[in-house]
mmCIF file of N, CA and C in Angstrom:
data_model
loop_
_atom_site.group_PDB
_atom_site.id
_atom_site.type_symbol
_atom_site.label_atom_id
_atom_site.label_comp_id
_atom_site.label_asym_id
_atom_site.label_seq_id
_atom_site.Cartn_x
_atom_site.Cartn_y
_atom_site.Cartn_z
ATOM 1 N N UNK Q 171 351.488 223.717 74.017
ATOM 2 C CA UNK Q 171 351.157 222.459 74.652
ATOM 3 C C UNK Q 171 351.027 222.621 76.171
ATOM 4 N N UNK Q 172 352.229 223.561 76.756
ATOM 5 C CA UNK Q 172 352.199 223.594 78.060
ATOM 6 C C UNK Q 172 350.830 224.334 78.661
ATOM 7 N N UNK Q 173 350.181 225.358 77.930
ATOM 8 C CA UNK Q 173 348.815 226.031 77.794
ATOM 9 C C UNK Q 173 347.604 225.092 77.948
ATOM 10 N N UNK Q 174 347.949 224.233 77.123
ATOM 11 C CA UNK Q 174 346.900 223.484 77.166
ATOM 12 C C UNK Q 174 346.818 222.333 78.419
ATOM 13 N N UNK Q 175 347.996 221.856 78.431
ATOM 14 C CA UNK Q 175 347.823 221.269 80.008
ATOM 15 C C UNK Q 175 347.221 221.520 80.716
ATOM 16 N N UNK Q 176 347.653 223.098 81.159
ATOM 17 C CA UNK Q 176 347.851 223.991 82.029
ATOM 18 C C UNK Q 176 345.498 224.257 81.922
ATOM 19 N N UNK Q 177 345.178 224.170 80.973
ATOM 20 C CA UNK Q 177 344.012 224.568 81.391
ATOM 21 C C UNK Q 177 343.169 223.300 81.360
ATOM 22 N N UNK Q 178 343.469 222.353 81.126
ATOM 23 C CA UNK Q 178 343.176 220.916 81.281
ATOM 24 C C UNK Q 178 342.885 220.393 82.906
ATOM 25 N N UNK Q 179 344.032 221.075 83.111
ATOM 26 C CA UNK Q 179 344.357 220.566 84.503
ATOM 27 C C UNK Q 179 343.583 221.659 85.893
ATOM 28 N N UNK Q 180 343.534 222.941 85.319
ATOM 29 C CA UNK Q 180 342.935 224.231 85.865
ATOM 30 C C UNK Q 180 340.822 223.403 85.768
ATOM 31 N N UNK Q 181 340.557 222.861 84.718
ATOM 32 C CA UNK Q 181 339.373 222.422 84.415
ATOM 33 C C UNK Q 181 338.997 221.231 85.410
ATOM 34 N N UNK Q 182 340.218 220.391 85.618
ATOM 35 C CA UNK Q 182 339.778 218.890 86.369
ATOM 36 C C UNK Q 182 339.691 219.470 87.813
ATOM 37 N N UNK Q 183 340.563 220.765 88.123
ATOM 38 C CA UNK Q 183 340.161 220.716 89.813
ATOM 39 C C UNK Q 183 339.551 221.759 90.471
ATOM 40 N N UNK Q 184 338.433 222.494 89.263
ATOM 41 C CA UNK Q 184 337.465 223.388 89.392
ATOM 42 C C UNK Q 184 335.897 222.384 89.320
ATOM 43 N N UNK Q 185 336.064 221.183 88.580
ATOM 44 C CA UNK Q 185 335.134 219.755 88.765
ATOM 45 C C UNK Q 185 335.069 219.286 90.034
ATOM 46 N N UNK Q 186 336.206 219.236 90.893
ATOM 47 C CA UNK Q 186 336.682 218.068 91.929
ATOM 48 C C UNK Q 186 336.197 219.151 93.368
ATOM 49 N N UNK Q 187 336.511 220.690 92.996
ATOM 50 C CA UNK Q 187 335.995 221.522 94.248
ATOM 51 C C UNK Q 187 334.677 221.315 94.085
ATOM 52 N N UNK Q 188 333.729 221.244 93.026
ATOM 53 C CA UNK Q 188 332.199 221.459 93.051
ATOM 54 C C UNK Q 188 332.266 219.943 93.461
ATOM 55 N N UNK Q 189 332.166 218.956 93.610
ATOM 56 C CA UNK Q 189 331.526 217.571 94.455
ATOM 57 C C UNK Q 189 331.527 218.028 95.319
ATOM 58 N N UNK Q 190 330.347 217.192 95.867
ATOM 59 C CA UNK Q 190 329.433 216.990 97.487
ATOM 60 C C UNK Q 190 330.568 216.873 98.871
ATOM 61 N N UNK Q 191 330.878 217.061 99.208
ATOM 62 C CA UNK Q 191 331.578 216.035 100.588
ATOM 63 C C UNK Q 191 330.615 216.535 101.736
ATOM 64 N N UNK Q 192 330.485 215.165 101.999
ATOM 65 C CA UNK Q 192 329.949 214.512 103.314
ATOM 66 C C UNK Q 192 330.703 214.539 104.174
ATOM 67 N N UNK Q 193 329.863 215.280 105.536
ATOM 68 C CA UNK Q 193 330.058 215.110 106.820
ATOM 69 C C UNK Q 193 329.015 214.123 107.020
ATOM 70 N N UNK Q 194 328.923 213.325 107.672
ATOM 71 C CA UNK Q 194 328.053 212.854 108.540
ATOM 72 C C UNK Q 194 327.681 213.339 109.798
ATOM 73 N N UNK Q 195 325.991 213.989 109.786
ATOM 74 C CA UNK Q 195 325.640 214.673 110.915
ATOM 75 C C UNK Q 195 325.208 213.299 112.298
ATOM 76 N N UNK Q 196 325.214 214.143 113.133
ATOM 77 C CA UNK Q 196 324.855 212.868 114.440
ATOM 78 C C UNK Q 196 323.153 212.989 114.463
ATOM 79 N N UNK Q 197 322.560 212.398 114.831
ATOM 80 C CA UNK Q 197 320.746 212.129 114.347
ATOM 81 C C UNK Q 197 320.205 213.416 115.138
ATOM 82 N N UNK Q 198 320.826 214.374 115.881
ATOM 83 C CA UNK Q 198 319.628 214.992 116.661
ATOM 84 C C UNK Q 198 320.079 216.615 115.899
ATOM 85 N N UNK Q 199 321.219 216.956 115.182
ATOM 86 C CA UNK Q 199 321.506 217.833 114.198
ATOM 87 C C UNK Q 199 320.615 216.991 113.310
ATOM 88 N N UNK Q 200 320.452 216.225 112.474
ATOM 89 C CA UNK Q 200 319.680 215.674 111.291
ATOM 90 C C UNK Q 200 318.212 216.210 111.898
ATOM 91 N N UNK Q 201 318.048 215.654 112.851
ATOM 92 C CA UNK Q 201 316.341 215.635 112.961
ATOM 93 C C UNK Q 201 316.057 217.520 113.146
ATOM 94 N N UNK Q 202 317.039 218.242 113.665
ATOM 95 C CA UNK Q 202 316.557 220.020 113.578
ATOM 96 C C UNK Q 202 317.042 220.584 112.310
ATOM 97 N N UNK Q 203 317.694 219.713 111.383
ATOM 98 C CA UNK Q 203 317.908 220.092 109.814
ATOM 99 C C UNK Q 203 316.844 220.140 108.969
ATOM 100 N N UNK Q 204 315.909 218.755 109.495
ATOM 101 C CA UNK Q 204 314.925 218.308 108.657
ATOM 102 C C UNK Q 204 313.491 218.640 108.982
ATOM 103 N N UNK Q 205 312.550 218.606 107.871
ATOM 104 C CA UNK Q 205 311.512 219.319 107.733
ATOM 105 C C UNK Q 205 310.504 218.455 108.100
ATOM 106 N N UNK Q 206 310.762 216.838 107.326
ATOM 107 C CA UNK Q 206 310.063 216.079 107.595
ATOM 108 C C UNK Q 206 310.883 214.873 107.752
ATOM 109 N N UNK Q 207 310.615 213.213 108.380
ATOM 110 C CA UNK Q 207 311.140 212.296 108.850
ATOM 111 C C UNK Q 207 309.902 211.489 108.611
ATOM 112 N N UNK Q 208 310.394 210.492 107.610
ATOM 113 C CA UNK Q 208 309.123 209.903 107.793
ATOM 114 C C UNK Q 208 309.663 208.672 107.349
ATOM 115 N N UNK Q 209 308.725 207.008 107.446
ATOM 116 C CA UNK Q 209 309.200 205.925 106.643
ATOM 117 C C UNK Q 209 308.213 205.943 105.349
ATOM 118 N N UNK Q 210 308.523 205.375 104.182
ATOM 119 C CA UNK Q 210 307.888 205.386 103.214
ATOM 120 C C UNK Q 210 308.288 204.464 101.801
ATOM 121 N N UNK Q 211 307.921 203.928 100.869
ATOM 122 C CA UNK Q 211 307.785 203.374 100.019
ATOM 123 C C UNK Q 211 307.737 203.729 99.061
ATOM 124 N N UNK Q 212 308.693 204.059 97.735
ATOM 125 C CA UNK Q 212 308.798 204.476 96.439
ATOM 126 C C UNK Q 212 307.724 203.566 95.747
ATOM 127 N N UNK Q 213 306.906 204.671 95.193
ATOM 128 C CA UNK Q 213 305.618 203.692 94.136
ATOM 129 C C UNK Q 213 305.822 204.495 92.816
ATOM 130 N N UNK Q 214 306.551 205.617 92.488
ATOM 131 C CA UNK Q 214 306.773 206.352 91.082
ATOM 132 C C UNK Q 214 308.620 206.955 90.893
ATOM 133 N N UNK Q 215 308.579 206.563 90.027
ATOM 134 C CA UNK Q 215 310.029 206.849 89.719
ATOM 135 C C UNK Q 215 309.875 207.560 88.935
ATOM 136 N N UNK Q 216 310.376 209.118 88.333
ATOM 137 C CA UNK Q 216 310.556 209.512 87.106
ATOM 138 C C UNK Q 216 311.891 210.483 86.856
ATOM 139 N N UNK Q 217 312.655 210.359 86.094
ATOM 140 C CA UNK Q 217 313.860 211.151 86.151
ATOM 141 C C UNK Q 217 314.060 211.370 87.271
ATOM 142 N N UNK Q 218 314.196 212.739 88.118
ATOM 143 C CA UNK Q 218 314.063 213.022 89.163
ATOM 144 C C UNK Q 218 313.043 212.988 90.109
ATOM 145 N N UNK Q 219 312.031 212.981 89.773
ATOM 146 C CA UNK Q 219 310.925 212.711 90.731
ATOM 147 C C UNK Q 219 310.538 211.605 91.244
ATOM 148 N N UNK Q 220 310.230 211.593 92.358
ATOM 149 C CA UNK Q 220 309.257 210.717 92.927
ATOM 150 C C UNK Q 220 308.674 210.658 93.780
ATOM 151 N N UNK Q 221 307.731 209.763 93.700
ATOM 152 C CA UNK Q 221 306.258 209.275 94.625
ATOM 153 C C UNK Q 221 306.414 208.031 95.420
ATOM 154 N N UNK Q 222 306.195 208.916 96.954
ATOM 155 C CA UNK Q 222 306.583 208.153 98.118
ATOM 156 C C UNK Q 222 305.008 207.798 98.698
ATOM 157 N N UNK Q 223 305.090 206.568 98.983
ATOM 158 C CA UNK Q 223 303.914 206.268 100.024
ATOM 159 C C UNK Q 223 304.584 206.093 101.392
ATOM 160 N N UNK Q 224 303.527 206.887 102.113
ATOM 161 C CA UNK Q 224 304.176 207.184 103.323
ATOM 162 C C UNK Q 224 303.239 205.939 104.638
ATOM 163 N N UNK Q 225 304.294 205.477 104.758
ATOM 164 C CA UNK Q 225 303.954 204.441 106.105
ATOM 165 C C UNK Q 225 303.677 205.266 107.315
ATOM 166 N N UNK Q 226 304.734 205.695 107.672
ATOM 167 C CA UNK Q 226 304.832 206.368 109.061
ATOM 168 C C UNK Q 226 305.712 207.648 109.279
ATOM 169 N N UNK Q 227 305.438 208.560 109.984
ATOM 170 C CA UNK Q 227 305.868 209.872 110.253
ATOM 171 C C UNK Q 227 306.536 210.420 111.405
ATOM 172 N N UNK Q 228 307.326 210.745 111.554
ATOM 173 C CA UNK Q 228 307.933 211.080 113.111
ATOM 174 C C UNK Q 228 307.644 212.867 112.976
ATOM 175 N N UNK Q 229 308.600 213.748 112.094
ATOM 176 C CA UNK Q 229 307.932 214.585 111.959
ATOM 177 C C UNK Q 229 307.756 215.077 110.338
ATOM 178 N N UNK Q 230 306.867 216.850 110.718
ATOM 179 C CA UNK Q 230 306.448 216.822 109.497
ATOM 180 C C UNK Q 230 304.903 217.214 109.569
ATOM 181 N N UNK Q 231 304.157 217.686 108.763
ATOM 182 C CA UNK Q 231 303.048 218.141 108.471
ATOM 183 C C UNK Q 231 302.856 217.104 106.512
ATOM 184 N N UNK Q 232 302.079 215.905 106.575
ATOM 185 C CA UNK Q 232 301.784 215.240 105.501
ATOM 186 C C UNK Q 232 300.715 215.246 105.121
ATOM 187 N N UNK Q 233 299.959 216.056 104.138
ATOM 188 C CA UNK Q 233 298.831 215.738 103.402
ATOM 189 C C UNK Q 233 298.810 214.514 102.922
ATOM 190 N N UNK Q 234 297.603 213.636 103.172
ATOM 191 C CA UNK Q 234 297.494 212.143 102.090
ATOM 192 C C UNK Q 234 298.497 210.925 102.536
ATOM 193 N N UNK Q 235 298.500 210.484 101.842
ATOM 194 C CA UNK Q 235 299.352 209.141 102.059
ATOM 195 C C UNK Q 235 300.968 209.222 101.131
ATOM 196 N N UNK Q 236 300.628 209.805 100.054
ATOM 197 C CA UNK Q 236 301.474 210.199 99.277
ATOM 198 C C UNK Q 236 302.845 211.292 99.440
ATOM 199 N N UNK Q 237 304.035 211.246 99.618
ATOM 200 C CA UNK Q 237 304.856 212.643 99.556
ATOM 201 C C UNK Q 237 305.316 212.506 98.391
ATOM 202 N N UNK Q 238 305.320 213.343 97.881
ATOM 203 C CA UNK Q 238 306.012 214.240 96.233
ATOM 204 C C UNK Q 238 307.566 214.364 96.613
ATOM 205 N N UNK Q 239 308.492 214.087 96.318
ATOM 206 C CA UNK Q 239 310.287 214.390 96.200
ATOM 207 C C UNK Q 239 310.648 214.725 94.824
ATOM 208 N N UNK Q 240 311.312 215.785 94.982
ATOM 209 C CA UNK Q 240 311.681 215.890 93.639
ATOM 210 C C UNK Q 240 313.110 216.361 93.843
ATOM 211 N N UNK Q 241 314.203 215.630 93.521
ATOM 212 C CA UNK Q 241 315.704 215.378 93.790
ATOM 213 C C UNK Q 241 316.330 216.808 92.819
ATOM 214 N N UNK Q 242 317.320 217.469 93.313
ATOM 215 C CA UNK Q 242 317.965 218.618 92.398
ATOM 216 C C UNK Q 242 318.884 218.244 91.706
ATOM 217 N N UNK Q 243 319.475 218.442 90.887
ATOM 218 C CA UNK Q 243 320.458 218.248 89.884
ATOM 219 C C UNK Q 243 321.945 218.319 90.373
ATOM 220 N N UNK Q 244 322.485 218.827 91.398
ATOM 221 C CA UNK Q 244 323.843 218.661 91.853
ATOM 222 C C UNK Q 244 324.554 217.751 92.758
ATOM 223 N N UNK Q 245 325.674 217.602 92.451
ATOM 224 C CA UNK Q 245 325.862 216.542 93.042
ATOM 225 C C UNK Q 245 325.498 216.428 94.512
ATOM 226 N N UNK Q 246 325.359 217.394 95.016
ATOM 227 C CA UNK Q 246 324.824 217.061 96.566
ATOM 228 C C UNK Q 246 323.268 216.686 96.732
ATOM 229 N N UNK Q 247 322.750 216.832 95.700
ATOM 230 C CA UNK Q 247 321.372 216.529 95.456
ATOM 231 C C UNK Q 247 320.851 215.627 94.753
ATOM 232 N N UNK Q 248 321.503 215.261 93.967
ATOM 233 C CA UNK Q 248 321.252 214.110 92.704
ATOM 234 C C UNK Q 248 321.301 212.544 93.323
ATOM 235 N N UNK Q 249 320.072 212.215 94.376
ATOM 236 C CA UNK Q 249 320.113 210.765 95.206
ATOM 237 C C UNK Q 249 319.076 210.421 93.875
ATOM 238 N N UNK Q 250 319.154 208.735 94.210
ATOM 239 C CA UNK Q 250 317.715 208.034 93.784
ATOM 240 C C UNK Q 250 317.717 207.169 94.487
ATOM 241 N N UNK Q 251 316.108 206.842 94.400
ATOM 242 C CA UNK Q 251 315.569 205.516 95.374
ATOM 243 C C UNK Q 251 315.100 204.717 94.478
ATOM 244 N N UNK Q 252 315.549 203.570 94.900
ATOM 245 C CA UNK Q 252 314.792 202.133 93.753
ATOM 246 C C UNK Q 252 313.414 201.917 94.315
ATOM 247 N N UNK Q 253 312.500 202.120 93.058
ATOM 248 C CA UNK Q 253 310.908 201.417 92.520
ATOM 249 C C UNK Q 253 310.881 200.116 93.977
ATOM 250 N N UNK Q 254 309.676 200.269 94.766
ATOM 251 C CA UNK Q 254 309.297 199.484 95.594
ATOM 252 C C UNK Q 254 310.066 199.484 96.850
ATOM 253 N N UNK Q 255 311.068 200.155 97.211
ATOM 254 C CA UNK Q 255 312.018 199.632 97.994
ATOM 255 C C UNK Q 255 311.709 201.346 99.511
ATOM 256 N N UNK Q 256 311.888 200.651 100.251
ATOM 257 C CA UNK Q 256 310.973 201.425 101.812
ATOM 258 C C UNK Q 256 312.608 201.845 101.997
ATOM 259 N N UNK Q 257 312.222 203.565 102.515
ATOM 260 C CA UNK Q 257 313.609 204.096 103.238
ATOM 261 C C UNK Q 257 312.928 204.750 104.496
ATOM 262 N N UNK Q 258 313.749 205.290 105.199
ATOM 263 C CA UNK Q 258 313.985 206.039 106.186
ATOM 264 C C UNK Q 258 314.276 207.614 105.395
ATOM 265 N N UNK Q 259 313.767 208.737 105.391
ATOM 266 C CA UNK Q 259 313.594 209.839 105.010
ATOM 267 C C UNK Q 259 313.530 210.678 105.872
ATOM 268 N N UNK Q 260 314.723 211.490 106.097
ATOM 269 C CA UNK Q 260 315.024 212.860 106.280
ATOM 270 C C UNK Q 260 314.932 213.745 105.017
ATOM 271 N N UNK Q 261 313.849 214.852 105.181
ATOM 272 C CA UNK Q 261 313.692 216.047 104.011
ATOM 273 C C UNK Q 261 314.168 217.290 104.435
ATOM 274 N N UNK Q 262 314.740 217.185 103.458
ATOM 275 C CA UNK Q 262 315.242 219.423 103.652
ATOM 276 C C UNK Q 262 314.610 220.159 102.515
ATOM 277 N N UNK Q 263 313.202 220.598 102.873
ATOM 278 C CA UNK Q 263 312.912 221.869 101.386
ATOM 279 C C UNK Q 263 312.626 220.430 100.436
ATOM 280 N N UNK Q 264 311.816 219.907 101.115
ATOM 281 C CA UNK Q 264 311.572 218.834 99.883
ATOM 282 C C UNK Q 264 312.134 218.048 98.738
ATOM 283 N N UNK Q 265 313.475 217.846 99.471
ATOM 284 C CA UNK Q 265 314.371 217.329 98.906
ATOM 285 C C UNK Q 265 315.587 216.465 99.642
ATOM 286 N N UNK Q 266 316.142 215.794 99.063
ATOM 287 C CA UNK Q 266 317.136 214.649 100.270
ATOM 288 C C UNK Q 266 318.428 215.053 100.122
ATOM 289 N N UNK Q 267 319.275 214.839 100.685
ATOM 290 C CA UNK Q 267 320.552 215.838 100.243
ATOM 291 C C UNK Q 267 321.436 214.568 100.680
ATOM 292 N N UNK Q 268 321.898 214.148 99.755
ATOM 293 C CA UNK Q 268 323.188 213.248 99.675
ATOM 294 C C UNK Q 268 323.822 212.795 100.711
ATOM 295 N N UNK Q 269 323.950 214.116 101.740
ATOM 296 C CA UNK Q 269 324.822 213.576 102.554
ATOM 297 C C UNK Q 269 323.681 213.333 103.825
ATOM 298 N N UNK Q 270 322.645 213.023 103.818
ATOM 299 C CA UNK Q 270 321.462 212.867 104.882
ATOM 300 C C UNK Q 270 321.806 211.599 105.302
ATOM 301 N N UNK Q 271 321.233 210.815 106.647
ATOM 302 C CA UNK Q 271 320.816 210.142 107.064
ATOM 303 C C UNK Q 271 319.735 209.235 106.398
ATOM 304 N N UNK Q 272 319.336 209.585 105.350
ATOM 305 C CA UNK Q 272 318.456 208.947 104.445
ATOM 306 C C UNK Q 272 318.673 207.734 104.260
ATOM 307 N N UNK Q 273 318.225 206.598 104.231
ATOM 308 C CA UNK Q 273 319.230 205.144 103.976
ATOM 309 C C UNK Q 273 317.662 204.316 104.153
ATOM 310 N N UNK Q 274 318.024 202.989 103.429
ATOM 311 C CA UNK Q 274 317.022 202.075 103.477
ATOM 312 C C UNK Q 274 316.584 201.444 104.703
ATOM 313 N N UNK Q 275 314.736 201.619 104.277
ATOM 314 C CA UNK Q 275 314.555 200.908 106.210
ATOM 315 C C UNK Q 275 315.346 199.708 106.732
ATOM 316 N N UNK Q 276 315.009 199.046 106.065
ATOM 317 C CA UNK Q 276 315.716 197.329 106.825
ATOM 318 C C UNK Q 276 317.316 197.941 107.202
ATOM 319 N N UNK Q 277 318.307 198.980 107.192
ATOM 320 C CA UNK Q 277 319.228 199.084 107.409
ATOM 321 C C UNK Q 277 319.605 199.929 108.149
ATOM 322 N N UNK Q 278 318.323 201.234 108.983
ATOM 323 C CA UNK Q 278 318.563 201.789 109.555
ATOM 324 C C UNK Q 278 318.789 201.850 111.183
ATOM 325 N N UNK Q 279 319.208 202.656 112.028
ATOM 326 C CA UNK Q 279 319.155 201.922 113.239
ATOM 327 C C UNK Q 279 318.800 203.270 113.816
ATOM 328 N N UNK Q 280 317.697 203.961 112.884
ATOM 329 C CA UNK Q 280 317.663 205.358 113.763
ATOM 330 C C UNK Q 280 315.970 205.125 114.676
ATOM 331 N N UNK Q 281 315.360 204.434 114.724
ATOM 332 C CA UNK Q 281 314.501 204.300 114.788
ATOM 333 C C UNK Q 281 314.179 204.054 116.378
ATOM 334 N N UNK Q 282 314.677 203.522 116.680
ATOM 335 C CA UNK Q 282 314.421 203.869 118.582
ATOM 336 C C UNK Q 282 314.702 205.010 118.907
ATOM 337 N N UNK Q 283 315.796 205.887 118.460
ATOM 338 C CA UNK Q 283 316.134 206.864 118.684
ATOM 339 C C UNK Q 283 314.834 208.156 118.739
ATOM 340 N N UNK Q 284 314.401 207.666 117.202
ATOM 341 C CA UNK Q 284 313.177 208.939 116.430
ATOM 342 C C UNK Q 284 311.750 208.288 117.289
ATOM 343 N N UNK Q 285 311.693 207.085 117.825
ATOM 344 C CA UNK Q 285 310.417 206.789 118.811
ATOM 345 C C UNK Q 285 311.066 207.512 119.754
ATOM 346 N N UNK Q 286 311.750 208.020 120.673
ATOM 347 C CA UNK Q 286 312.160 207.993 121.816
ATOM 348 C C UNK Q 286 311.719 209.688 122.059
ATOM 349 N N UNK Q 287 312.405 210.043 120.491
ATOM 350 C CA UNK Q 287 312.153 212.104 120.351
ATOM 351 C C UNK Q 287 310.765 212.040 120.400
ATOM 352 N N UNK Q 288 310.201 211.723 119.292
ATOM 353 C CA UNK Q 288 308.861 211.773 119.061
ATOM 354 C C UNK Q 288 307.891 210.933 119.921
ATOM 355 N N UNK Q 289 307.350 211.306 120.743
ATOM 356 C CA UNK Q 289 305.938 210.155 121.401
ATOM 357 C C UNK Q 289 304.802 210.514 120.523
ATOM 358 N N UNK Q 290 304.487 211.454 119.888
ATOM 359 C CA UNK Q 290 303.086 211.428 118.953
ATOM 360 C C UNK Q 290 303.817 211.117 117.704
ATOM 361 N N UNK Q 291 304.520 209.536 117.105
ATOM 362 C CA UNK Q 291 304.640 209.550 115.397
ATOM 363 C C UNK Q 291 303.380 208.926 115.015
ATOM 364 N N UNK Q 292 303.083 208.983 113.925
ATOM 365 C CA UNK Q 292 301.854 208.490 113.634
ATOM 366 C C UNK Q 292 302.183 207.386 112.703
ATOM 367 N N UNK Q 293 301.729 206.541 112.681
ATOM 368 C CA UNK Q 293 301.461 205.681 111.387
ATOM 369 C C UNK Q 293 299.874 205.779 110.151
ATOM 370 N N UNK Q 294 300.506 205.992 108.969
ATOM 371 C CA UNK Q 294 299.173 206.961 108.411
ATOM 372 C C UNK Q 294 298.305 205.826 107.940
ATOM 373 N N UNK Q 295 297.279 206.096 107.989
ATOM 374 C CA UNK Q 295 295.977 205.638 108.106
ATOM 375 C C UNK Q 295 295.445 205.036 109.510
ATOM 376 N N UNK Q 296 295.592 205.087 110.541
ATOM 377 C CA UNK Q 296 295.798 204.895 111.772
ATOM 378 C C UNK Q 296 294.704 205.892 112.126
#
């Protein structure tokens, strides 16, 4: 019995080391982490994937209007964005990482900041 505890318990805090923990980076480490920064609009949801329409760009190299995300499977990777709903997007390797700056537009306050870095952001179709 004591065996079995014993690896019960060996099991729950070999689970608890693999979770994510968050630091919270300060925005100007975020913005030399990230690949791309952009605002945008979830128009496809699928398991892990999805299809962003992209409003506006601070940085980044964006083909189209469209960015492709496709979220990884661990817990430091495993975000989702709700169908219709506009975020603020920091990308690493084409992907959002849990503990990002990533957060919904109407709630962000990074945005004077990322006009202030950037003087050429674009707004796409512009």
């Amino acid at each position: 019995m004591r065996v079995l505890l014993l690896i019960i318990f060996a099991l729950m805090i070999s689970v608890c080391a693999n979770a994510c923990k968050c630091i919270p980076l300060p925005i100007n480490d975020e913005i030399k982490l990230s690949s791309h920064i952009f605002h945008g609009r979830i128009i496809l949801v699928e398991n892990n994937q999805f299809e962003i329409e992209v409003i506006q760009i601070w940085k980044g190299n964006i083909k189209g209007k469209v960015f492709s995300l496709t979220q990884g499977m661990t817990s430091c990777e495993k975000r989702t964005f709700e169908l219709k709903k506009e975020y603020l997007f920091y990308v690493r390797n084409k992907s959002v990482d849990n503990c990002s700056r990533t957060i919904e537009f109407d709630f962000t306050t990074d945005i004077q900041q990322l006009d202030l870095k950037f003087s050429r952001k674009r707004n796409v179709g512009s």
